[in-house]
mmCIF file of C-alpha atoms and ligand atoms in Angstrom:
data_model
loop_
_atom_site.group_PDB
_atom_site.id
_atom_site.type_symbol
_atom_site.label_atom_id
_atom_site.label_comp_id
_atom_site.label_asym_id
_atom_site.label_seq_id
_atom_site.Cartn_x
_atom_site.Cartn_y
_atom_site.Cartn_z
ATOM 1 C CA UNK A 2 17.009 -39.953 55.734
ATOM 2 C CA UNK A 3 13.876 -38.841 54.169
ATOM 3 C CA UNK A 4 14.190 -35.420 54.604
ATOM 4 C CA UNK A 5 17.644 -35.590 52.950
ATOM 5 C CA UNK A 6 16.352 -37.867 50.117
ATOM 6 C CA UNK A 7 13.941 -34.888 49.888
ATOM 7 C CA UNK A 8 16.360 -32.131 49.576
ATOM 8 C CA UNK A 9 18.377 -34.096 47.821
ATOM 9 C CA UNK A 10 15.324 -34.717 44.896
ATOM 10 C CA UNK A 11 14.468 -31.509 45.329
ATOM 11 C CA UNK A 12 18.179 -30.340 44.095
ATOM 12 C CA UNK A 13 18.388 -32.759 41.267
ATOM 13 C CA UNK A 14 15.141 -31.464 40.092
ATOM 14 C CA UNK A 15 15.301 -27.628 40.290
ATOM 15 C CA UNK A 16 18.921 -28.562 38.419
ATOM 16 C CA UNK A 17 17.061 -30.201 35.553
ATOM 17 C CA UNK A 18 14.106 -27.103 35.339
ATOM 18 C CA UNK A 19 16.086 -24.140 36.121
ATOM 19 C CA UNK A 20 17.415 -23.685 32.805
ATOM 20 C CA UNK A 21 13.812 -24.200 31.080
ATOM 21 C CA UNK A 22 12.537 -21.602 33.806
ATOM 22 C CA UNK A 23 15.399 -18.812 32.752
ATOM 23 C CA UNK A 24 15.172 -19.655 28.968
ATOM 24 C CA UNK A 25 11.068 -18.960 29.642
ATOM 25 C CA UNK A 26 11.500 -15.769 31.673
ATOM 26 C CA UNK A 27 13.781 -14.472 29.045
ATOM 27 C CA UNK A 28 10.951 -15.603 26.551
ATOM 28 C CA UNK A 29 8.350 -13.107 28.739
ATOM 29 C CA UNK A 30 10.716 -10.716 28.507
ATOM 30 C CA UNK A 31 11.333 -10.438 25.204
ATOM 31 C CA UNK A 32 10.325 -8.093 23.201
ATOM 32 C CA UNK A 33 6.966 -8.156 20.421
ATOM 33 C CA UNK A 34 8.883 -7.785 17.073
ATOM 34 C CA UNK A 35 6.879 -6.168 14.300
ATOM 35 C CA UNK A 36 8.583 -6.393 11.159
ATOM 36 C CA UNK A 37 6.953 -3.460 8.985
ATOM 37 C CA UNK A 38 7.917 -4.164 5.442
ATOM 38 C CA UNK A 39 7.182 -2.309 2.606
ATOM 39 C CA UNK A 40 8.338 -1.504 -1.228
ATOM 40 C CA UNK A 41 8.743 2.355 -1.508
ATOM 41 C CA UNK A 42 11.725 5.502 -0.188
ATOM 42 C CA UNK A 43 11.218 6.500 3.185
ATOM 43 C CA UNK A 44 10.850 9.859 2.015
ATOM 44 C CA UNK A 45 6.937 8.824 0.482
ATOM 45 C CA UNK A 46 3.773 9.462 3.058
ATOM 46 C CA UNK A 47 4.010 5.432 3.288
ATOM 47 C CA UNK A 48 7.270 5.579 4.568
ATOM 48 C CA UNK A 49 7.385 8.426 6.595
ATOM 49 C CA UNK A 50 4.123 6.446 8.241
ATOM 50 C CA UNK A 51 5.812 3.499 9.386
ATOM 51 C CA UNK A 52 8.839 5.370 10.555
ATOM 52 C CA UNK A 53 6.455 7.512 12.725
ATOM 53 C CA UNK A 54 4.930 4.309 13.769
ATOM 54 C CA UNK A 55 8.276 2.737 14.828
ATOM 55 C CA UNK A 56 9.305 6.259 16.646
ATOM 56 C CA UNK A 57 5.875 6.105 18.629
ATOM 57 C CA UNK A 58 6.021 2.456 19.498
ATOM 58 C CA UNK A 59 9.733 2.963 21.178
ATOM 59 C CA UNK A 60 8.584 6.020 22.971
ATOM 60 C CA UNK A 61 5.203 5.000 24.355
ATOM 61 C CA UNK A 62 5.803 0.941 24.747
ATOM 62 C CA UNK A 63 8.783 1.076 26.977
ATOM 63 C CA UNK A 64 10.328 -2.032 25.063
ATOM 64 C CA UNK A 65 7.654 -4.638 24.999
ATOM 65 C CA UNK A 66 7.007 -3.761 21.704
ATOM 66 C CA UNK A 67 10.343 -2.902 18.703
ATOM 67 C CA UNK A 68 8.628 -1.876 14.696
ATOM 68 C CA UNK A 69 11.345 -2.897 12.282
ATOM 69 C CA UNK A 70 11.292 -0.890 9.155
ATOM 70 C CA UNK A 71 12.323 -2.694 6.099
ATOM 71 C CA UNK A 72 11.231 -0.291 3.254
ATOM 72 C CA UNK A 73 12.261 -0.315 -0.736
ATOM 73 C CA UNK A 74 11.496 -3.906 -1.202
ATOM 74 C CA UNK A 75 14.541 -4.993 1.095
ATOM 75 C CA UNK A 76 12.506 -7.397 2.792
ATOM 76 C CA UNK A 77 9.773 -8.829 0.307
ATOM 77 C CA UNK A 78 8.165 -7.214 -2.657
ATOM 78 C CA UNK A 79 4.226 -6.491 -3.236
ATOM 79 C CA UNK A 80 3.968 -10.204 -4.020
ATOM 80 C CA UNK A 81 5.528 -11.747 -1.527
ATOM 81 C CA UNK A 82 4.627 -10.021 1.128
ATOM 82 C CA UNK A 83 1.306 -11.114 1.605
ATOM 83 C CA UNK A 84 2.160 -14.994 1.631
ATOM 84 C CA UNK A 85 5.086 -13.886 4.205
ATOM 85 C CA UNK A 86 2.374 -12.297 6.417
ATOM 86 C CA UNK A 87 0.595 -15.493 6.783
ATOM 87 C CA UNK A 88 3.837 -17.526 7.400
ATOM 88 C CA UNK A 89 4.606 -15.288 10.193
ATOM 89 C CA UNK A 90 8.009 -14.084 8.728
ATOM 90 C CA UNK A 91 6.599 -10.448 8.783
ATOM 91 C CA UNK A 92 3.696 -8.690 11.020
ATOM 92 C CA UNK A 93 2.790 -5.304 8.969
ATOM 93 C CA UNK A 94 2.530 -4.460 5.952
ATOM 94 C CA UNK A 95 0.887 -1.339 3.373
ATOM 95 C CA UNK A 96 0.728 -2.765 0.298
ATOM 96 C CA UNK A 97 -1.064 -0.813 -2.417
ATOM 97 C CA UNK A 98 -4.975 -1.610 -2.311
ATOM 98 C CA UNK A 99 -4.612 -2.756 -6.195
ATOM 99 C CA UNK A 100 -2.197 -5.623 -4.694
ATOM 100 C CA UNK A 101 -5.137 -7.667 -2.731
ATOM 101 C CA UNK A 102 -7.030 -9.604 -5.860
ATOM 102 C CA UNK A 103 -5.351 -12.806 -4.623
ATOM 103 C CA UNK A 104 -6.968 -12.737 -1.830
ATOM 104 C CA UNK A 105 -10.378 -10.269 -2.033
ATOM 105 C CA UNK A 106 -12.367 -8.923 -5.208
ATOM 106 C CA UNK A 107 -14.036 -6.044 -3.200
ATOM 107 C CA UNK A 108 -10.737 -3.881 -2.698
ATOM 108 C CA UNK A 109 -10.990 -3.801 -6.693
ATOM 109 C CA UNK A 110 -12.977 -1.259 -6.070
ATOM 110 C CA UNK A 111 -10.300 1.447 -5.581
ATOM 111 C CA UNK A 112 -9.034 0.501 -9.157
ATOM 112 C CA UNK A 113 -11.901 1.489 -10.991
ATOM 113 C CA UNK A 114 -10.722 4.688 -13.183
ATOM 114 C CA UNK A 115 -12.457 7.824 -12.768
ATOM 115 C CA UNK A 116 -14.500 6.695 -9.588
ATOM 116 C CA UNK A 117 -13.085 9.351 -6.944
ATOM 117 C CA UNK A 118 -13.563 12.880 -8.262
ATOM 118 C CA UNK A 119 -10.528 14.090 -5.531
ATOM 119 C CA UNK A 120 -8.806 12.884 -1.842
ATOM 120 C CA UNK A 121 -11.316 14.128 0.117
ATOM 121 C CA UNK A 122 -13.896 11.776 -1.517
ATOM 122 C CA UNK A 123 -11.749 9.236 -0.969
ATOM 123 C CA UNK A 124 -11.192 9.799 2.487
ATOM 124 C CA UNK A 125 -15.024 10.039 2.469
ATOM 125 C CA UNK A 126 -15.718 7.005 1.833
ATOM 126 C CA UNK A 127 -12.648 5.124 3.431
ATOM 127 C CA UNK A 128 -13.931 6.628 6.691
ATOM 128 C CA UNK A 129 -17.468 6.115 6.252
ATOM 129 C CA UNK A 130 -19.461 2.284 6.651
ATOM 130 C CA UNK A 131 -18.170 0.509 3.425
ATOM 131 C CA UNK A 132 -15.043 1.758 3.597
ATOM 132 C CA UNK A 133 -14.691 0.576 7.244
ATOM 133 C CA UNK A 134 -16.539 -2.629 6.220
ATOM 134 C CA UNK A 135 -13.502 -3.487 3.511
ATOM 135 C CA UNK A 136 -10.989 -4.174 6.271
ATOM 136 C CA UNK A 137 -12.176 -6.780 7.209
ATOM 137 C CA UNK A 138 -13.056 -8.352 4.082
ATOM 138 C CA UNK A 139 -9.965 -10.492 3.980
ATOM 139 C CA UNK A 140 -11.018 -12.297 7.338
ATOM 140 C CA UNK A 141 -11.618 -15.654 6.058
ATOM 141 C CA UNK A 142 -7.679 -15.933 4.803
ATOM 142 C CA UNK A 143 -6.178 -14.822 8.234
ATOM 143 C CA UNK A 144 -5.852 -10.686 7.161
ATOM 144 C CA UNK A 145 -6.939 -7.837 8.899
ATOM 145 C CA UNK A 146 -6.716 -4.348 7.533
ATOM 146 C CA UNK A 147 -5.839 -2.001 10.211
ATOM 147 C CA UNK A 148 -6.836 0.881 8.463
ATOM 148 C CA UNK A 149 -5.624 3.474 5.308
ATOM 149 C CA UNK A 150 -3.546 5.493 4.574
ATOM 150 C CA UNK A 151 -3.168 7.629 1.371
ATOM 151 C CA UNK A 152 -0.404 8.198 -1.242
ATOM 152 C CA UNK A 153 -3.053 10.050 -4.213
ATOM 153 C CA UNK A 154 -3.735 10.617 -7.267
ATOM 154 C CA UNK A 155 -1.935 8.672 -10.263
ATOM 155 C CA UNK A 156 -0.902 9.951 -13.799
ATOM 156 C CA UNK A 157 -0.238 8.322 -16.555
ATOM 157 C CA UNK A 158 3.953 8.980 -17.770
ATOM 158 C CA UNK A 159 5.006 7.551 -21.267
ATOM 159 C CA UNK A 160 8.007 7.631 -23.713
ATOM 160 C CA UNK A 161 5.817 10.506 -25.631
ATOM 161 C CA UNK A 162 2.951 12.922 -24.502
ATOM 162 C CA UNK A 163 -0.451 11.246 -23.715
ATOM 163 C CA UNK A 164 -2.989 13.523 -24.480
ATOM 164 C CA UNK A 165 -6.157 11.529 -25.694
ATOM 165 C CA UNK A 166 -6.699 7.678 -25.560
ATOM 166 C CA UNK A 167 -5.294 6.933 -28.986
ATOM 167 C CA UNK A 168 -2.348 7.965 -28.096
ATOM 168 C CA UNK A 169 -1.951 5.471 -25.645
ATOM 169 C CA UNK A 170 -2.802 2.704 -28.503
ATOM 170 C CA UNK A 171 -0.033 -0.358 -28.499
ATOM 171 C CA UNK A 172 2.043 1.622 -25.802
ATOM 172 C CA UNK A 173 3.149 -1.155 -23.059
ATOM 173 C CA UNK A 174 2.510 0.329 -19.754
ATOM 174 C CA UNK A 175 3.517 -1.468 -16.440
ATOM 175 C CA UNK A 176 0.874 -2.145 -13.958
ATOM 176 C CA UNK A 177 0.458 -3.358 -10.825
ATOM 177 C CA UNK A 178 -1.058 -6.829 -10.219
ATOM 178 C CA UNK A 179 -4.883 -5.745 -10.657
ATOM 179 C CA UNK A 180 -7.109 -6.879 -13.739
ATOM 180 C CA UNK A 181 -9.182 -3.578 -13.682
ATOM 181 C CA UNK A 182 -5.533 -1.647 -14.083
ATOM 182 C CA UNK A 183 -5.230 -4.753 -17.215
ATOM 183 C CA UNK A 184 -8.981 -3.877 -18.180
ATOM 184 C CA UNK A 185 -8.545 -0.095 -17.867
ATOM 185 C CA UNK A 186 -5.177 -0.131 -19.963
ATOM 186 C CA UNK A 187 -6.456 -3.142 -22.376
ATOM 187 C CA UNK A 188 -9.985 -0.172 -23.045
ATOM 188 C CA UNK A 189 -7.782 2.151 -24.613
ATOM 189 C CA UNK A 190 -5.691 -0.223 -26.634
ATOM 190 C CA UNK A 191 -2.329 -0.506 -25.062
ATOM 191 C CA UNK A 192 -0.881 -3.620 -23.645
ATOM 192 C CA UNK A 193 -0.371 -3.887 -19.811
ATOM 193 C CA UNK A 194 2.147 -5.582 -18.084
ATOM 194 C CA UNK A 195 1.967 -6.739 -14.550
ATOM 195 C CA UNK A 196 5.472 -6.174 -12.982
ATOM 196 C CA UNK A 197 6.965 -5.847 -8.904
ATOM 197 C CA UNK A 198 7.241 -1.664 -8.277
ATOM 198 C CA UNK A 199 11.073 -2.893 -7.845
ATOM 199 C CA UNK A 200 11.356 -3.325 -11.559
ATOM 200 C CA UNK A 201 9.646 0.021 -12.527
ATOM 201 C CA UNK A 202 12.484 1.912 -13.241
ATOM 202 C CA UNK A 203 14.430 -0.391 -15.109
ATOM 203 C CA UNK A 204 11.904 -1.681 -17.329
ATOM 204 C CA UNK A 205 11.327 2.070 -18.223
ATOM 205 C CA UNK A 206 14.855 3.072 -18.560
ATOM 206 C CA UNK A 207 16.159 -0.155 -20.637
ATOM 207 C CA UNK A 208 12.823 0.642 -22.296
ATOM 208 C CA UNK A 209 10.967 -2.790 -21.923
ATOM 209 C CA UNK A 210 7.994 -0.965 -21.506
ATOM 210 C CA UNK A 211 6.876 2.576 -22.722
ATOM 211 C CA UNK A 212 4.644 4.109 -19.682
ATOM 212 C CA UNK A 213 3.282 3.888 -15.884
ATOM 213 C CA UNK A 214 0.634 5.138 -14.124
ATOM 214 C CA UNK A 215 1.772 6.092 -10.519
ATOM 215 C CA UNK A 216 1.432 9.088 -8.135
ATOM 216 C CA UNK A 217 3.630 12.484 -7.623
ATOM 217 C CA UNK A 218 5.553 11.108 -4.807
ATOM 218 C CA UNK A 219 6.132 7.809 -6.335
ATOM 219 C CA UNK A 220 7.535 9.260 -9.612
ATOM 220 C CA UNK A 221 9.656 11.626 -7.842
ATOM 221 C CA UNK A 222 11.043 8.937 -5.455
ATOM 222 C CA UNK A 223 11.744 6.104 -7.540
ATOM 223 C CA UNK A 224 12.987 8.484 -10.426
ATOM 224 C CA UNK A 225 10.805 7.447 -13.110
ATOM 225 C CA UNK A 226 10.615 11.448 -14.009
ATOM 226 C CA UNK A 227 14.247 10.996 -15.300
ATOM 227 C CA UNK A 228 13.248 7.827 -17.640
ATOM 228 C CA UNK A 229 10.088 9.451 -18.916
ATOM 229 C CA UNK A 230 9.923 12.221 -21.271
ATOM 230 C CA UNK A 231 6.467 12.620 -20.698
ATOM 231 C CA UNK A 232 3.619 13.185 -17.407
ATOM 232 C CA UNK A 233 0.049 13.536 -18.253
ATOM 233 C CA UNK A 234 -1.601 15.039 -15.172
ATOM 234 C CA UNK A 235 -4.538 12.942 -15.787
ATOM 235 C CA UNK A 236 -5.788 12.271 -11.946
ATOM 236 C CA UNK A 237 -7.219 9.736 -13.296
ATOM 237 C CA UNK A 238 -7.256 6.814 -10.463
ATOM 238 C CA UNK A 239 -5.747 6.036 -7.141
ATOM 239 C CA UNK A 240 -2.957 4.889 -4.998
ATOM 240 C CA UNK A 241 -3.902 4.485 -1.725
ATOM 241 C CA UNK A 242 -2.476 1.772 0.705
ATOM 242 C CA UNK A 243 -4.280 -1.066 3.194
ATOM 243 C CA UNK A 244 -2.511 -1.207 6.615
ATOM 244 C CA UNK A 245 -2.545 -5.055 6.757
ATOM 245 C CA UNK A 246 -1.301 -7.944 9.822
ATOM 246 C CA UNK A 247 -1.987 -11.289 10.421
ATOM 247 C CA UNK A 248 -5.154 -11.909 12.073
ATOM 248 C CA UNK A 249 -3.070 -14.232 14.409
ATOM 249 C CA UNK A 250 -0.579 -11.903 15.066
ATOM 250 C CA UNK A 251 -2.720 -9.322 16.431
ATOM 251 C CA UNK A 252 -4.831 -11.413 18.609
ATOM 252 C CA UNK A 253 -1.425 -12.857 20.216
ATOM 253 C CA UNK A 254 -0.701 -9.345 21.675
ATOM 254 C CA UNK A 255 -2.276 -8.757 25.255
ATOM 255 C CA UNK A 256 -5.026 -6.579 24.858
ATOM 256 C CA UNK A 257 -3.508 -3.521 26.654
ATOM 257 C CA UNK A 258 -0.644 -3.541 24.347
ATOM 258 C CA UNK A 259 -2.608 -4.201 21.497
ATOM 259 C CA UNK A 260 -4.271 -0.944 22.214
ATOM 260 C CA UNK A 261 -1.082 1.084 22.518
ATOM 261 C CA UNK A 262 0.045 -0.443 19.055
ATOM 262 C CA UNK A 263 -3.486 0.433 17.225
ATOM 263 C CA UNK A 264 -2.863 3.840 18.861
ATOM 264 C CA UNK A 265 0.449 4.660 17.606
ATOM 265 C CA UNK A 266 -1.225 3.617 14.471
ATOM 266 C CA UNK A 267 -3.703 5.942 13.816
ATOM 267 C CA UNK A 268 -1.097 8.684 14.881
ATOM 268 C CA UNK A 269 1.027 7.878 12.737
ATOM 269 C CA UNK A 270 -1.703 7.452 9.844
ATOM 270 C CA UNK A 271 -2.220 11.026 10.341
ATOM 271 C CA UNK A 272 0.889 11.900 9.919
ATOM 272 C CA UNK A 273 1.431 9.757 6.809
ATOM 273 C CA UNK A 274 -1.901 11.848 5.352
ATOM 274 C CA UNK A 275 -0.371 14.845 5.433
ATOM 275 C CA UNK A 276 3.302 13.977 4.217
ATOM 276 C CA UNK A 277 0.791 12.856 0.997
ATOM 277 C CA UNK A 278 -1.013 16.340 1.119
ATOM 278 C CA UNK A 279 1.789 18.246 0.710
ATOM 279 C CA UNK A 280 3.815 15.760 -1.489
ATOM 280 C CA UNK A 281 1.241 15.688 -3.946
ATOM 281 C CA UNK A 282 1.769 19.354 -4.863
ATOM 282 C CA UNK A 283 5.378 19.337 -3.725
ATOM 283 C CA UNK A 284 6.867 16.846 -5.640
ATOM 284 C CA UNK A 285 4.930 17.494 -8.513
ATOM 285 C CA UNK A 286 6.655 20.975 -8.639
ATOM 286 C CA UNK A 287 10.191 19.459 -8.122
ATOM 287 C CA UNK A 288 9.842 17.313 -11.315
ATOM 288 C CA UNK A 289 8.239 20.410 -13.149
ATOM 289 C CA UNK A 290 11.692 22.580 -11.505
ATOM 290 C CA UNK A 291 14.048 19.839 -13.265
ATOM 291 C CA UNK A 292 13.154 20.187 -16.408
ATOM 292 C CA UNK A 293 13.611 16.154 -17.086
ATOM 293 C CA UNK A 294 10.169 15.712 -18.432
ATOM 294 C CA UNK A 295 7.395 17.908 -19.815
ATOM 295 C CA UNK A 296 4.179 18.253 -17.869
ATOM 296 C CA UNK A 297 0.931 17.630 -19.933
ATOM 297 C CA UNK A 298 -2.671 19.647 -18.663
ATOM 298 C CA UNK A 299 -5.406 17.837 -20.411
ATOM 299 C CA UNK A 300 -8.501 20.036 -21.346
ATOM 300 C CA UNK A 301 -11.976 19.442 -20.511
ATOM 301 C CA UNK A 302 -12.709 17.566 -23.831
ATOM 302 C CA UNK A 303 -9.481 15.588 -23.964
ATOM 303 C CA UNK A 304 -10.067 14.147 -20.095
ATOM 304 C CA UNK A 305 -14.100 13.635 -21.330
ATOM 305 C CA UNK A 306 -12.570 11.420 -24.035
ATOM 306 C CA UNK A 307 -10.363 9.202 -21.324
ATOM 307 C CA UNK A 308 -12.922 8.938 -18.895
ATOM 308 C CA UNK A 309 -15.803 8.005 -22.124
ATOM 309 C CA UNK A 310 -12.947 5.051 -23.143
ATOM 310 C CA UNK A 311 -12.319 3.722 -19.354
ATOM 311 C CA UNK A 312 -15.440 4.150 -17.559
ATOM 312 C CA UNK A 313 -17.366 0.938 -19.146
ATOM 313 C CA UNK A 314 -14.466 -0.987 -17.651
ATOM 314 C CA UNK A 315 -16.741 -0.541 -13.878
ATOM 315 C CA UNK A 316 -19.862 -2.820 -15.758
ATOM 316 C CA UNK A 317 -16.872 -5.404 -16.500
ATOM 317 C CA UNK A 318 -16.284 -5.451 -12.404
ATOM 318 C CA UNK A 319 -19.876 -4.706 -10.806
ATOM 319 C CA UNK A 320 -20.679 -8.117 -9.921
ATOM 320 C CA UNK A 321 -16.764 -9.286 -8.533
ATOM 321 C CA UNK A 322 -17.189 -5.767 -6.533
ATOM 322 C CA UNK A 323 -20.839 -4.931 -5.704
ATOM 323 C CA UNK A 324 -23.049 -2.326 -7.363
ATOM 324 C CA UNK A 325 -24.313 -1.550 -3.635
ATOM 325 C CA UNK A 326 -20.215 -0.701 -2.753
ATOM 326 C CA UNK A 327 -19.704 1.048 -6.033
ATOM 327 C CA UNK A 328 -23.010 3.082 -5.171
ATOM 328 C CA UNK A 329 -21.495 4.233 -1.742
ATOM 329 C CA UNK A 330 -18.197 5.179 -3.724
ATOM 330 C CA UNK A 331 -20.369 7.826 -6.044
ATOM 331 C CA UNK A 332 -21.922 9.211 -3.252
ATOM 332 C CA UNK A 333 -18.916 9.771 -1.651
ATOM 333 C CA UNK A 334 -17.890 12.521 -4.416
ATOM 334 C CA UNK A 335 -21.030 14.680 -4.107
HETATM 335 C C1 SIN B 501 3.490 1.664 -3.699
HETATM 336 O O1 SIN B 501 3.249 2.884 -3.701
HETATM 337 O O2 SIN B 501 3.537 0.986 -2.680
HETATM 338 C C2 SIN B 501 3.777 0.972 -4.998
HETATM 339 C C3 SIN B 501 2.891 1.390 -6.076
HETATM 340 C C4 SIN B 501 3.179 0.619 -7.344
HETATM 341 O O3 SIN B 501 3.435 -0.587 -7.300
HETATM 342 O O4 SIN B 501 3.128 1.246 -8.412
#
């Protein structure tokens, strides 16, 4: 009698937990879902980056880990994403290192006009002790940069050629959501507007606004060469991108396939560094081939008179952004 009241229990019981023990075995099972979202074409360093992540991830992880791309803003734009991140609704991002000021004043840094003389300084300093430092200077809100990755050099394009500052004077350019880009635009008397990348090329072609700043790749992707008459090649600041999770997030994974991940990371980085490399010259000459808009070289004394009018705009940022951090930024040119 007891031993059948036993069994009997015994049934009842596994009856009422084996459905909680499947449902948690498929849980194990399940794949770690990374959604990678991000705002530009796939055919841009950034996105050829987190496709090459995905691709690496599926070959090397075996399934315990799937990267879902989600690129031209078709999950969340530059402002949303962040808040997203720490909600858990998405676990990577790039987002443009002028995109952080919510959240960190020292990535303001990379804003400042005329700071890196080319990419190799940049990549300098990036790799060297403050760069490395920066990623984790969004630690107290729950972010963790995972590490860089380049798009290049911006120029300025506008409804008519931009040749020296005045020129510029009551144009409205867009800009992303950085006050040195509103400080650097503001020096040379034109009026800045802070608007999603999604919007660029309508606001350009409706003509709401009159100019951008933005790189090769990102002109030649989006189209803005077709809206814009005019392309000063004025090198004159940066876009370069933050690989950025959840701090959460990336502690959850076990540590062995946490390793993997970071791994397929860095690969992919490198690859993403040299789809920018060649971009940067290649896609400036396919814009130059169509003929859509004219070119502009700016002589020695015309870029002297740009960087004269937006250089003060670093003493307006030196104590948000550190003179010590600025310091390590010069040094990284020479
Ligand atoms: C990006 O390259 O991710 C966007 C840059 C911009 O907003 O201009």
């Amino acid at each position: 009698m007891i031993r059948k009241l036993t069994a009997g229990a015994l049934l009842s019981a596994l009856m009422v937990v084996a459905p909680f023990l499947i449902a948690d075995q498929a849980r194990a099972d399940d794949p770690i879902v990374i959604k990678f979202s991000h705002v530009v074409a796939e055919n841009t360093p950034k996105g050829q980056m987190a496709n090459k992540f995905r691709d690496l991830v599926a070959e090397r992880l075996d399934g315990k880990v799937v990267v879902e791309v989600y690129p031209n803003s078709q999950l969340f734009n530059d402002n949303q994403v962040l808040e997203a991140m720490l909600l858990g609704d998405v676990q990577m991002a790039a987002p443009s290192l002028s995109k952080f000021g919510q959240y960190t004043e020292k990535l303001q840094i990379f804003d400042l006009p005329f700071l890196f003389k080319d990419m190799a300084a940049v990549e300098r300093f990036q790799n060297g002790p403050a760069g490395q430092k920066l990623l984790t200077s969004m630690e107290d809100v729950g972010l963790l940069g995972l590490g860089y990755i380049h798009n290049g050099m911006k120029q300025l394009s506008a409804s008519k050629p931009l040749l020296v500052p005045e020129d510029a004077r009551g144009l409205k350019f867009r800009i992303q959501s950085s006050d040195v880009l509103q400080a650097q635009f503001e020096a040379v008397g034109a009026l800045p507007v802070k608007k999603p990348f999604s919007e660029v090329f309508t606001l350009l072609q409706t003509k709401a606004i009159d100019g951008q700043e933005n790189t090769w790749s990102n002109i030649y992707s989006k189209k803005f060469f077709e809206v814009q008459e005019h392309i000063t090649a004025s090198n004159h600041g940066l876009i370069d991108y933050l690989i950025v999770t959840s701090d959460e997030f990336w502690k959850s994974m076990p540590d062995d396939v946490r390793a993997e991940v970071d791994k397929a990371l860095a690969e992919a980085i490198a690859h993403g560094n040299k789809v920018a490399m060649d971009k940067a010259t290649g896609d400036r000459a396919k814009i130059a081939e169509s003929g859509r808009s004219t070119i502009h070289e700016l002589t020695p004394e015309q870029r002297a008179q740009w960087v004269e009018v937006m250089k003060p705009v670093w003493a307006k940022f030196e104590d948000q952004i550190g003179k010590d951090l600025i310091d390590a930024a010069v040094e990284s040119n020479m």
